[in-house]
Amino acid sequence: MFEKVLIANRGEIALRIHRACREMGIQTVAVHSTADADAMHVRLADESVCIGPPSARDSYLNIPAILSAATITGADAIHPGIGFLAENAQFAEMVEEHGFAFIGPTADHIRIMGDKVTAKSTVKNLGLPVVPGSDGPVASLDEAEVIARSIGFPVLIKAAAGGGGKGMKVARSPETLREAYQLARGEARAAFGNDEVYIEKYLGHPRHIEIQLLGDMHGNCVHFGERDCSVQRRHQKVIEEAPSPALNAEQRSFIGDLAARTTAAIGYRGVGTMEFLFEDGQFYFIEMNTRLQVEHTISEMITGIDLVREQIRVATGAPLGYGQADIRFEGHAIECRINAEHPETFLPSPGRIDGYHAPGGLGVRIDSALYDGYRIPPHYDSLIAKLVVHGSTRNECLMRLRRTLEEYVIGGIDTTLPLHQRIIAQPSFIDGAYDIHWLEQLMAKGS
Ligand code: ADP
């Protein structure tokens, strides 16, 4: 087992990883920018190292500074967390070249599955259904037009290196294809330094269903069921639930087993997620995330398994030690992503927390690095808390969520708490009858 893990991240996820380490008897090293000197992840870690100024480029993305911090503190492994360097194959490679274990997949897997075009062709060859579209990147507008006409409008132009909903544009007709193609390429170039794009059929009313996976270094792979992440704004998840209210038992075991078999076939190690769109009873693979995900919490709540602990354990080379039949699913879980943003305009709202009260009670989990008096810096992602509730049934879970949202107080800044209250009061949400466009349609209606 590792003795000391350096956590190359910040905020709630750094704290989440610290907690798993402490419970495994592993010491932790926090790294932080000058803007995060008072952050909770720094306060709780056994050791901390300042790695640069506020800008993420100079701190949380500063590979030499992170590797130096690991060297001087004598860490034996590095956990990249979520975002920042978590899907950077070069970082994974450098971590291992410097003699540290990387708590994540191999650099090759990050490369193959992190590029959406190669990921799609890899899983397609292994028999997974994918969204109809171009077989690879499209090299020109003319080529885009030929493909778009053959699959039929509307189409979606997507960045091969995409993430966070960036570099994705819909073209509803041949007339709008040029603009969508150019906008997607421009956005992809600015966000990822890579303007390679591909085309997919734009599905009209799908749900986003993803499968949580875990593989070890010995060819074993299991899944932890699905998560329904269809409540989205600008292709970004807002609320997630597990299990999905849209799947029956047969569909559930079909897609879970298929995803686990495919993941085992590529020899994947660590945690990962295969994302699918689900429409009219059919699943279509869209991408794989080769890292822990924000919403891993709900899979933990319905299985009782600590996925970060498992991730660390398999990174030591330990075998899984259990099979699919040993994973039991119990009850229902929902996560609300709470952002420091205005609930209607979504303008970021960094600043000082003035009054903080977190709800508690049976089946309630808050993953957050907030505390009263904490000053949220303006430099990073606006996710400040994940409110996760578990209930023995979906209805119990919804009632518990309503109760906890009423109790939660985050003073001094704007948050999306009121948006969550509004969403969960909608009859269609209560009925589980929503697709990926549902939230934007609700917001377009006003209050
Ligand atoms: P990112 O990596 O940027 O998050 P994804 O490929 O995971 O991008 O897609 C994000 C979201 O965009 C999906 O959850 C879904 O809402 C929407 N989306 C992606 N592909 C399609 C498609 N072919 N048709 C309709 N919606 C799509």
mmCIF file of N, CA, C and O in Angstrom, residues 15-109:
data_model
loop_
_atom_site.group_PDB
_atom_site.id
_atom_site.type_symbol
_atom_site.label_atom_id
_atom_site.label_comp_id
_atom_site.label_asym_id
_atom_site.label_seq_id
_atom_site.Cartn_x
_atom_site.Cartn_y
_atom_site.Cartn_z
ATOM 1 N N LEU A 15 -10.490 17.235 -1.191
ATOM 2 C CA LEU A 15 -10.923 16.808 0.141
ATOM 3 C C LEU A 15 -11.463 15.369 0.104
ATOM 4 O O LEU A 15 -11.179 14.552 0.998
ATOM 5 N N ARG A 16 -12.217 15.060 -0.938
ATOM 6 C CA ARG A 16 -12.781 13.715 -1.110
ATOM 7 C C ARG A 16 -11.662 12.668 -1.141
ATOM 8 O O ARG A 16 -11.758 11.603 -0.540
ATOM 9 N N ILE A 17 -10.593 12.979 -1.871
ATOM 10 C CA ILE A 17 -9.474 12.038 -2.008
ATOM 11 C C ILE A 17 -8.715 11.955 -0.685
ATOM 12 O O ILE A 17 -8.329 10.869 -0.241
ATOM 13 N N HIS A 18 -8.548 13.102 -0.040
ATOM 14 C CA HIS A 18 -7.892 13.117 1.283
ATOM 15 C C HIS A 18 -8.634 12.194 2.254
ATOM 16 O O HIS A 18 -8.022 11.415 2.979
ATOM 17 N N ARG A 19 -9.953 12.270 2.221
ATOM 18 C CA ARG A 19 -10.749 11.445 3.152
ATOM 19 C C ARG A 19 -10.521 9.962 2.918
ATOM 20 O O ARG A 19 -10.364 9.191 3.874
ATOM 21 N N ALA A 20 -10.505 9.552 1.656
ATOM 22 C CA ALA A 20 -10.272 8.128 1.360
ATOM 23 C C ALA A 20 -8.888 7.724 1.841
ATOM 24 O O ALA A 20 -8.710 6.659 2.448
ATOM 25 N N CYS A 21 -7.896 8.576 1.602
ATOM 26 C CA CYS A 21 -6.521 8.265 2.020
ATOM 27 C C CYS A 21 -6.446 8.094 3.535
ATOM 28 O O CYS A 21 -5.868 7.128 4.037
ATOM 29 N N ARG A 22 -7.037 9.034 4.263
ATOM 30 C CA ARG A 22 -6.969 8.967 5.740
ATOM 31 C C ARG A 22 -7.567 7.664 6.244
ATOM 32 O O ARG A 22 -7.051 7.041 7.164
ATOM 33 N N GLU A 23 -8.685 7.268 5.626
ATOM 34 C CA GLU A 23 -9.345 6.040 6.090
ATOM 35 C C GLU A 23 -8.553 4.793 5.713
ATOM 36 O O GLU A 23 -8.782 3.721 6.251
ATOM 37 N N MET A 24 -7.603 4.950 4.801
ATOM 38 C CA MET A 24 -6.742 3.821 4.426
ATOM 39 C C MET A 24 -5.395 3.893 5.154
ATOM 40 O O MET A 24 -4.496 3.103 4.878
ATOM 41 N N GLY A 25 -5.235 4.881 6.048
ATOM 42 C CA GLY A 25 -3.979 5.038 6.782
ATOM 43 C C GLY A 25 -2.862 5.621 5.931
ATOM 44 O O GLY A 25 -1.682 5.432 6.223
ATOM 45 N N ILE A 26 -3.247 6.335 4.853
ATOM 46 C CA ILE A 26 -2.249 6.929 3.944
ATOM 47 C C ILE A 26 -2.110 8.422 4.265
ATOM 48 O O ILE A 26 -3.109 9.114 4.462
ATOM 49 N N GLN A 27 -0.865 8.903 4.317
ATOM 50 C CA GLN A 27 -0.657 10.338 4.541
ATOM 51 C C GLN A 27 -0.916 11.111 3.250
ATOM 52 O O GLN A 27 -0.751 10.572 2.154
ATOM 53 N N THR A 28 -1.300 12.374 3.405
ATOM 54 C CA THR A 28 -1.629 13.166 2.207
ATOM 55 C C THR A 28 -0.771 14.418 2.097
ATOM 56 O O THR A 28 -0.403 15.030 3.105
ATOM 57 N N VAL A 29 -0.479 14.772 0.852
ATOM 58 C CA VAL A 29 0.201 16.035 0.562
ATOM 59 C C VAL A 29 -0.745 16.848 -0.304
ATOM 60 O O VAL A 29 -1.190 16.380 -1.363
ATOM 61 N N ALA A 30 -1.084 18.058 0.170
ATOM 62 C CA ALA A 30 -1.912 18.960 -0.643
ATOM 63 C C ALA A 30 -0.986 19.866 -1.422
ATOM 64 O O ALA A 30 0.067 20.264 -0.920
ATOM 65 N N VAL A 31 -1.369 20.197 -2.660
ATOM 66 C CA VAL A 31 -0.683 21.272 -3.368
ATOM 67 C C VAL A 31 -1.707 22.391 -3.552
ATOM 68 O O VAL A 31 -2.903 22.137 -3.595
ATOM 69 N N HIS A 32 -1.214 23.622 -3.611
ATOM 70 C CA HIS A 32 -2.163 24.727 -3.743
ATOM 71 C C HIS A 32 -1.523 25.938 -4.387
ATOM 72 O O HIS A 32 -0.301 26.120 -4.339
ATOM 73 N N SER A 33 -2.385 26.773 -4.969
ATOM 74 C CA SER A 33 -1.929 28.060 -5.510
ATOM 75 C C SER A 33 -1.933 29.063 -4.367
ATOM 76 O O SER A 33 -2.475 28.787 -3.285
ATOM 77 N N THR A 34 -1.377 30.246 -4.602
ATOM 78 C CA THR A 34 -1.371 31.278 -3.550
ATOM 79 C C THR A 34 -2.806 31.689 -3.197
ATOM 80 O O THR A 34 -3.073 32.092 -2.065
ATOM 81 N N ALA A 35 -3.757 31.521 -4.148
ATOM 82 C CA ALA A 35 -5.151 31.903 -3.869
ATOM 83 C C ALA A 35 -5.834 30.904 -2.938
ATOM 84 O O ALA A 35 -6.893 31.187 -2.380
ATOM 85 N N ASP A 36 -5.243 29.734 -2.768
ATOM 86 C CA ASP A 36 -5.880 28.657 -1.997
ATOM 87 C C ASP A 36 -5.170 28.364 -0.672
ATOM 88 O O ASP A 36 -5.388 27.287 -0.090
ATOM 89 N N ALA A 37 -4.356 29.300 -0.206
ATOM 90 C CA ALA A 37 -3.576 29.023 1.021
ATOM 91 C C ALA A 37 -4.487 28.672 2.203
ATOM 92 O O ALA A 37 -4.116 27.876 3.064
ATOM 93 N N ASP A 38 -5.716 29.242 2.234
ATOM 94 C CA ASP A 38 -6.628 28.990 3.363
ATOM 95 C C ASP A 38 -7.664 27.918 3.052
ATOM 96 O O ASP A 38 -8.654 27.775 3.778
ATOM 97 N N ALA A 39 -7.473 27.190 1.978
ATOM 98 C CA ALA A 39 -8.491 26.226 1.561
ATOM 99 C C ALA A 39 -8.522 25.021 2.489
ATOM 100 O O ALA A 39 -7.514 24.667 3.111
ATOM 101 N N MET A 40 -9.702 24.411 2.558
ATOM 102 C CA MET A 40 -9.897 23.260 3.457
ATOM 103 C C MET A 40 -8.988 22.091 3.092
ATOM 104 O O MET A 40 -8.479 21.403 3.978
ATOM 105 N N HIS A 41 -8.759 21.860 1.805
ATOM 106 C CA HIS A 41 -7.914 20.713 1.438
ATOM 107 C C HIS A 41 -6.483 20.907 1.937
ATOM 108 O O HIS A 41 -5.788 19.954 2.232
ATOM 109 N N VAL A 42 -6.078 22.158 2.054
ATOM 110 C CA VAL A 42 -4.724 22.458 2.553
ATOM 111 C C VAL A 42 -4.691 22.287 4.072
ATOM 112 O O VAL A 42 -3.767 21.713 4.634
ATOM 113 N N ARG A 43 -5.752 22.770 4.731
ATOM 114 C CA ARG A 43 -5.809 22.680 6.193
ATOM 115 C C ARG A 43 -5.794 21.242 6.693
ATOM 116 O O ARG A 43 -5.212 20.941 7.727
ATOM 117 N N LEU A 44 -6.492 20.366 5.977
ATOM 118 C CA LEU A 44 -6.643 18.998 6.486
ATOM 119 C C LEU A 44 -5.509 18.054 6.097
ATOM 120 O O LEU A 44 -5.291 17.041 6.752
ATOM 121 N N ALA A 45 -4.777 18.388 5.056
ATOM 122 C CA ALA A 45 -3.714 17.473 4.594
ATOM 123 C C ALA A 45 -2.582 17.422 5.619
ATOM 124 O O ALA A 45 -2.400 18.347 6.409
ATOM 125 N N ASP A 46 -1.820 16.320 5.588
ATOM 126 C CA ASP A 46 -0.685 16.203 6.513
ATOM 127 C C ASP A 46 0.398 17.214 6.174
ATOM 128 O O ASP A 46 1.055 17.747 7.057
ATOM 129 N N GLU A 47 0.595 17.432 4.885
ATOM 130 C CA GLU A 47 1.601 18.402 4.438
ATOM 131 C C GLU A 47 1.013 19.177 3.272
ATOM 132 O O GLU A 47 0.130 18.680 2.578
ATOM 133 N N SER A 48 1.572 20.368 3.030
ATOM 134 C CA SER A 48 1.108 21.103 1.848
ATOM 135 C C SER A 48 2.270 21.856 1.217
ATOM 136 O O SER A 48 3.217 22.239 1.899
ATOM 137 N N VAL A 49 2.156 22.041 -0.094
ATOM 138 C CA VAL A 49 3.205 22.739 -0.839
ATOM 139 C C VAL A 49 2.535 23.749 -1.767
ATOM 140 O O VAL A 49 1.608 23.400 -2.505
ATOM 141 N N CYS A 50 3.008 25.001 -1.702
ATOM 142 C CA CYS A 50 2.485 26.015 -2.624
ATOM 143 C C CYS A 50 3.187 25.828 -3.975
ATOM 144 O O CYS A 50 4.414 25.768 -4.038
ATOM 145 N N ILE A 51 2.381 25.700 -5.052
ATOM 146 C CA ILE A 51 2.987 25.386 -6.354
ATOM 147 C C ILE A 51 2.855 26.515 -7.367
ATOM 148 O O ILE A 51 3.174 26.317 -8.540
ATOM 149 N N GLY A 52 2.400 27.695 -6.930
ATOM 150 C CA GLY A 52 2.384 28.789 -7.902
ATOM 151 C C GLY A 52 1.295 29.805 -7.658
ATOM 152 O O GLY A 52 0.498 29.680 -6.720
ATOM 153 N N PRO A 53 1.238 30.807 -8.525
ATOM 154 C CA PRO A 53 0.238 31.875 -8.425
ATOM 155 C C PRO A 53 -1.170 31.374 -8.778
ATOM 156 O O PRO A 53 -1.323 30.234 -9.232
ATOM 157 N N PRO A 54 -2.198 32.234 -8.594
ATOM 158 C CA PRO A 54 -3.592 31.788 -8.760
ATOM 159 C C PRO A 54 -3.927 31.141 -10.098
ATOM 160 O O PRO A 54 -4.641 30.135 -10.124
ATOM 161 N N SER A 55 -3.422 31.677 -11.188
ATOM 162 C CA SER A 55 -3.821 31.139 -12.490
ATOM 163 C C SER A 55 -3.519 29.638 -12.556
ATOM 164 O O SER A 55 -2.410 29.198 -12.252
ATOM 165 N N ALA A 56 -4.531 28.841 -12.956
ATOM 166 C CA ALA A 56 -4.370 27.377 -12.969
ATOM 167 C C ALA A 56 -3.192 26.955 -13.836
ATOM 168 O O ALA A 56 -2.481 26.002 -13.527
ATOM 169 N N ARG A 57 -2.963 27.696 -14.908
ATOM 170 C CA ARG A 57 -1.856 27.362 -15.814
ATOM 171 C C ARG A 57 -0.517 27.349 -15.070
ATOM 172 O O ARG A 57 0.372 26.565 -15.353
ATOM 173 N N ASP A 58 -0.410 28.254 -14.093
ATOM 174 C CA ASP A 58 0.856 28.381 -13.369
ATOM 175 C C ASP A 58 0.900 27.565 -12.086
ATOM 176 O O ASP A 58 1.925 27.532 -11.408
ATOM 177 N N SER A 59 -0.215 26.935 -11.717
ATOM 178 C CA SER A 59 -0.225 26.176 -10.459
ATOM 179 C C SER A 59 -0.745 24.752 -10.677
ATOM 180 O O SER A 59 0.048 23.823 -10.853
ATOM 181 N N TYR A 60 -2.072 24.580 -10.727
ATOM 182 C CA TYR A 60 -2.626 23.221 -10.800
ATOM 183 C C TYR A 60 -2.331 22.519 -12.132
ATOM 184 O O TYR A 60 -2.508 21.308 -12.235
ATOM 185 N N LEU A 61 -1.869 23.279 -13.134
ATOM 186 C CA LEU A 61 -1.478 22.653 -14.407
ATOM 187 C C LEU A 61 0.041 22.682 -14.592
ATOM 188 O O LEU A 61 0.552 22.331 -15.659
ATOM 189 N N ASN A 62 0.742 23.100 -13.554
ATOM 190 C CA ASN A 62 2.195 23.263 -13.633
ATOM 191 C C ASN A 62 2.881 21.933 -13.281
ATOM 192 O O ASN A 62 3.153 21.636 -12.113
ATOM 193 N N ILE A 63 3.141 21.137 -14.305
ATOM 194 C CA ILE A 63 3.650 19.769 -14.091
ATOM 195 C C ILE A 63 4.996 19.759 -13.341
ATOM 196 O O ILE A 63 5.147 19.029 -12.364
ATOM 197 N N PRO A 64 5.981 20.581 -13.742
ATOM 198 C CA PRO A 64 7.261 20.547 -13.009
ATOM 199 C C PRO A 64 7.083 20.877 -11.520
ATOM 200 O O PRO A 64 7.706 20.242 -10.659
ATOM 201 N N ALA A 65 6.205 21.850 -11.209
ATOM 202 C CA ALA A 65 6.006 22.227 -9.798
ATOM 203 C C ALA A 65 5.366 21.081 -9.017
ATOM 204 O O ALA A 65 5.732 20.813 -7.856
ATOM 205 N N ILE A 66 4.441 20.375 -9.653
ATOM 206 C CA ILE A 66 3.759 19.264 -8.962
ATOM 207 C C ILE A 66 4.729 18.102 -8.744
ATOM 208 O O ILE A 66 4.791 17.521 -7.652
ATOM 209 N N LEU A 67 5.526 17.794 -9.756
ATOM 210 C CA LEU A 67 6.492 16.695 -9.603
ATOM 211 C C LEU A 67 7.548 17.056 -8.553
ATOM 212 O O LEU A 67 7.977 16.199 -7.768
ATOM 213 N N SER A 68 7.963 18.324 -8.508
ATOM 214 C CA SER A 68 8.937 18.743 -7.481
ATOM 215 C C SER A 68 8.328 18.600 -6.096
ATOM 216 O O SER A 68 8.991 18.153 -5.152
ATOM 217 N N ALA A 69 7.042 18.978 -5.969
ATOM 218 C CA ALA A 69 6.369 18.864 -4.661
ATOM 219 C C ALA A 69 6.322 17.403 -4.217
ATOM 220 O O ALA A 69 6.540 17.080 -3.036
ATOM 221 N N ALA A 70 6.085 16.495 -5.165
ATOM 222 C CA ALA A 70 6.040 15.063 -4.824
ATOM 223 C C ALA A 70 7.425 14.574 -4.406
ATOM 224 O O ALA A 70 7.563 13.779 -3.477
ATOM 225 N N THR A 71 8.447 15.086 -5.079
ATOM 226 C CA THR A 71 9.821 14.662 -4.752
ATOM 227 C C THR A 71 10.226 15.153 -3.357
ATOM 228 O O THR A 71 10.689 14.356 -2.529
ATOM 229 N N ILE A 72 10.012 16.426 -3.088
ATOM 230 C CA ILE A 72 10.502 16.950 -1.795
ATOM 231 C C ILE A 72 9.707 16.403 -0.605
ATOM 232 O O ILE A 72 10.233 16.322 0.496
ATOM 233 N N THR A 73 8.457 16.002 -0.841
ATOM 234 C CA THR A 73 7.680 15.469 0.294
ATOM 235 C C THR A 73 7.797 13.942 0.388
ATOM 236 O O THR A 73 7.279 13.338 1.325
ATOM 237 N N GLY A 74 8.453 13.320 -0.579
ATOM 238 C CA GLY A 74 8.638 11.864 -0.532
ATOM 239 C C GLY A 74 7.344 11.088 -0.757
ATOM 240 O O GLY A 74 7.161 9.990 -0.208
ATOM 241 N N ALA A 75 6.447 11.646 -1.581
ATOM 242 C CA ALA A 75 5.189 10.926 -1.889
ATOM 243 C C ALA A 75 5.498 9.715 -2.757
ATOM 244 O O ALA A 75 6.490 9.710 -3.490
ATOM 245 N N ASP A 76 4.690 8.657 -2.657
ATOM 246 C CA ASP A 76 4.941 7.549 -3.572
ATOM 247 C C ASP A 76 3.880 7.419 -4.669
ATOM 248 O O ASP A 76 4.034 6.604 -5.573
ATOM 249 N N ALA A 77 2.831 8.219 -4.594
ATOM 250 C CA ALA A 77 1.829 8.173 -5.664
ATOM 251 C C ALA A 77 1.197 9.558 -5.818
ATOM 252 O O ALA A 77 1.216 10.361 -4.889
ATOM 253 N N ILE A 78 0.634 9.792 -7.009
ATOM 254 C CA ILE A 78 -0.045 11.069 -7.277
ATOM 255 C C ILE A 78 -1.455 10.778 -7.768
ATOM 256 O O ILE A 78 -1.659 9.978 -8.679
ATOM 257 N N HIS A 79 -2.433 11.423 -7.122
ATOM 258 C CA HIS A 79 -3.827 11.325 -7.560
ATOM 259 C C HIS A 79 -4.181 12.627 -8.279
ATOM 260 O O HIS A 79 -4.081 13.691 -7.688
ATOM 261 N N PRO A 80 -4.607 12.549 -9.541
ATOM 262 C CA PRO A 80 -4.862 13.791 -10.287
ATOM 263 C C PRO A 80 -6.238 14.404 -10.031
ATOM 264 O O PRO A 80 -6.492 15.525 -10.475
ATOM 265 N N GLY A 81 -7.141 13.673 -9.361
ATOM 266 C CA GLY A 81 -8.486 14.211 -9.114
ATOM 267 C C GLY A 81 -9.317 14.271 -10.377
ATOM 268 O O GLY A 81 -9.276 13.358 -11.204
ATOM 269 N N ILE A 82 -10.077 15.364 -10.520
ATOM 270 C CA ILE A 82 -10.978 15.564 -11.663
ATOM 271 C C ILE A 82 -10.603 16.896 -12.299
ATOM 272 O O ILE A 82 -10.354 17.857 -11.580
ATOM 273 N N GLY A 83 -10.590 16.963 -13.626
ATOM 274 C CA GLY A 83 -10.217 18.225 -14.271
ATOM 275 C C GLY A 83 -8.711 18.416 -14.202
ATOM 276 O O GLY A 83 -7.961 17.456 -13.961
ATOM 277 N N PHE A 84 -8.248 19.647 -14.430
ATOM 278 C CA PHE A 84 -6.811 19.944 -14.455
ATOM 279 C C PHE A 84 -6.036 18.870 -15.239
ATOM 280 O O PHE A 84 -6.294 18.700 -16.417
ATOM 281 N N LEU A 85 -5.164 18.087 -14.585
ATOM 282 C CA LEU A 85 -4.292 17.160 -15.315
ATOM 283 C C LEU A 85 -4.831 15.729 -15.373
ATOM 284 O O LEU A 85 -4.132 14.811 -15.813
ATOM 285 N N ALA A 86 -6.087 15.535 -14.934
ATOM 286 C CA ALA A 86 -6.604 14.165 -14.782
ATOM 287 C C ALA A 86 -6.651 13.387 -16.096
ATOM 288 O O ALA A 86 -6.556 12.168 -16.084
ATOM 289 N N GLU A 87 -6.800 14.088 -17.230
ATOM 290 C CA GLU A 87 -6.860 13.355 -18.501
ATOM 291 C C GLU A 87 -5.722 13.775 -19.419
ATOM 292 O O GLU A 87 -5.858 13.770 -20.638
ATOM 293 N N ASN A 88 -4.587 14.110 -18.800
ATOM 294 C CA ASN A 88 -3.414 14.518 -19.557
ATOM 295 C C ASN A 88 -2.437 13.343 -19.607
ATOM 296 O O ASN A 88 -1.793 13.003 -18.608
ATOM 297 N N ALA A 89 -2.361 12.709 -20.783
ATOM 298 C CA ALA A 89 -1.541 11.485 -20.909
ATOM 299 C C ALA A 89 -0.074 11.772 -20.634
ATOM 300 O O ALA A 89 0.631 10.955 -20.026
ATOM 301 N N GLN A 90 0.375 12.953 -21.053
ATOM 302 C CA GLN A 90 1.786 13.292 -20.838
ATOM 303 C C GLN A 90 2.102 13.388 -19.347
ATOM 304 O O GLN A 90 3.152 12.952 -18.885
ATOM 305 N N PHE A 91 1.153 13.939 -18.600
ATOM 306 C CA PHE A 91 1.347 14.027 -17.148
ATOM 307 C C PHE A 91 1.443 12.623 -16.543
ATOM 308 O O PHE A 91 2.351 12.326 -15.762
ATOM 309 N N ALA A 92 0.514 11.739 -16.937
ATOM 310 C CA ALA A 92 0.526 10.369 -16.404
ATOM 311 C C ALA A 92 1.877 9.707 -16.686
ATOM 312 O O ALA A 92 2.455 9.030 -15.829
ATOM 313 N N GLU A 93 2.390 9.936 -17.897
ATOM 314 C CA GLU A 93 3.671 9.355 -18.292
ATOM 315 C C GLU A 93 4.813 9.923 -17.445
ATOM 316 O O GLU A 93 5.657 9.181 -16.933
ATOM 317 N N MET A 94 4.804 11.242 -17.268
ATOM 318 C CA MET A 94 5.890 11.888 -16.510
ATOM 319 C C MET A 94 5.872 11.472 -15.047
ATOM 320 O O MET A 94 6.913 11.296 -14.420
ATOM 321 N N VAL A 95 4.666 11.310 -14.500
ATOM 322 C CA VAL A 95 4.541 10.878 -13.105
ATOM 323 C C VAL A 95 5.267 9.542 -12.931
ATOM 324 O O VAL A 95 6.083 9.359 -12.019
ATOM 325 N N GLU A 96 5.009 8.613 -13.864
ATOM 326 C CA GLU A 96 5.623 7.285 -13.741
ATOM 327 C C GLU A 96 7.119 7.329 -14.047
ATOM 328 O O GLU A 96 7.906 6.659 -13.381
ATOM 329 N N GLU A 97 7.500 8.139 -15.015
ATOM 330 C CA GLU A 97 8.937 8.265 -15.326
ATOM 331 C C GLU A 97 9.731 8.791 -14.136
ATOM 332 O O GLU A 97 10.911 8.482 -13.974
ATOM 333 N N HIS A 98 9.057 9.591 -13.304
ATOM 334 C CA HIS A 98 9.745 10.135 -12.123
ATOM 335 C C HIS A 98 9.662 9.195 -10.923
ATOM 336 O O HIS A 98 10.019 9.564 -9.808
ATOM 337 N N GLY A 99 9.126 8.017 -11.146
ATOM 338 C CA GLY A 99 9.146 7.006 -10.082
ATOM 339 C C GLY A 99 7.942 7.014 -9.159
ATOM 340 O O GLY A 99 7.939 6.332 -8.126
ATOM 341 N N PHE A 100 6.895 7.778 -9.493
ATOM 342 C CA PHE A 100 5.677 7.773 -8.675
ATOM 343 C C PHE A 100 4.622 6.902 -9.365
ATOM 344 O O PHE A 100 4.623 6.773 -10.581
ATOM 345 N N ALA A 101 3.709 6.364 -8.563
ATOM 346 C CA ALA A 101 2.572 5.662 -9.163
ATOM 347 C C ALA A 101 1.540 6.719 -9.565
ATOM 348 O O ALA A 101 1.340 7.700 -8.846
ATOM 349 N N PHE A 102 0.895 6.515 -10.704
ATOM 350 C CA PHE A 102 -0.180 7.406 -11.141
ATOM 351 C C PHE A 102 -1.500 6.733 -10.787
ATOM 352 O O PHE A 102 -1.756 5.604 -11.242
ATOM 353 N N ILE A 103 -2.322 7.395 -9.986
ATOM 354 C CA ILE A 103 -3.590 6.778 -9.585
ATOM 355 C C ILE A 103 -4.621 7.076 -10.674
ATOM 356 O O ILE A 103 -5.383 8.039 -10.616
ATOM 357 N N GLY A 104 -4.576 6.225 -11.688
ATOM 358 C CA GLY A 104 -5.432 6.408 -12.861
ATOM 359 C C GLY A 104 -5.012 5.400 -13.910
ATOM 360 O O GLY A 104 -4.151 4.565 -13.655
ATOM 361 N N PRO A 105 -5.597 5.500 -15.103
ATOM 362 C CA PRO A 105 -5.262 4.534 -16.155
ATOM 363 C C PRO A 105 -3.866 4.779 -16.729
ATOM 364 O O PRO A 105 -3.200 5.753 -16.366
ATOM 365 N N THR A 106 -3.446 3.914 -17.651
ATOM 366 C CA THR A 106 -2.153 4.113 -18.309
ATOM 367 C C THR A 106 -2.262 5.314 -19.242
ATOM 368 O O THR A 106 -3.358 5.675 -19.695
ATOM 369 N N ALA A 107 -1.098 5.886 -19.560
ATOM 370 C CA ALA A 107 -1.073 7.025 -20.485
ATOM 371 C C ALA A 107 -1.684 6.615 -21.836
ATOM 372 O O ALA A 107 -2.401 7.400 -22.458
ATOM 373 N N ASP A 108 -1.432 5.381 -22.260
ATOM 374 C CA ASP A 108 -1.984 4.931 -23.546
ATOM 375 C C ASP A 108 -3.511 4.910 -23.537
ATOM 376 O O ASP A 108 -4.154 5.310 -24.507
ATOM 377 N N HIS A 109 -4.085 4.447 -22.430
ATOM 378 C CA HIS A 109 -5.552 4.438 -22.343
ATOM 379 C C HIS A 109 -6.120 5.853 -22.318
ATOM 380 O O HIS A 109 -7.184 6.113 -22.881
#
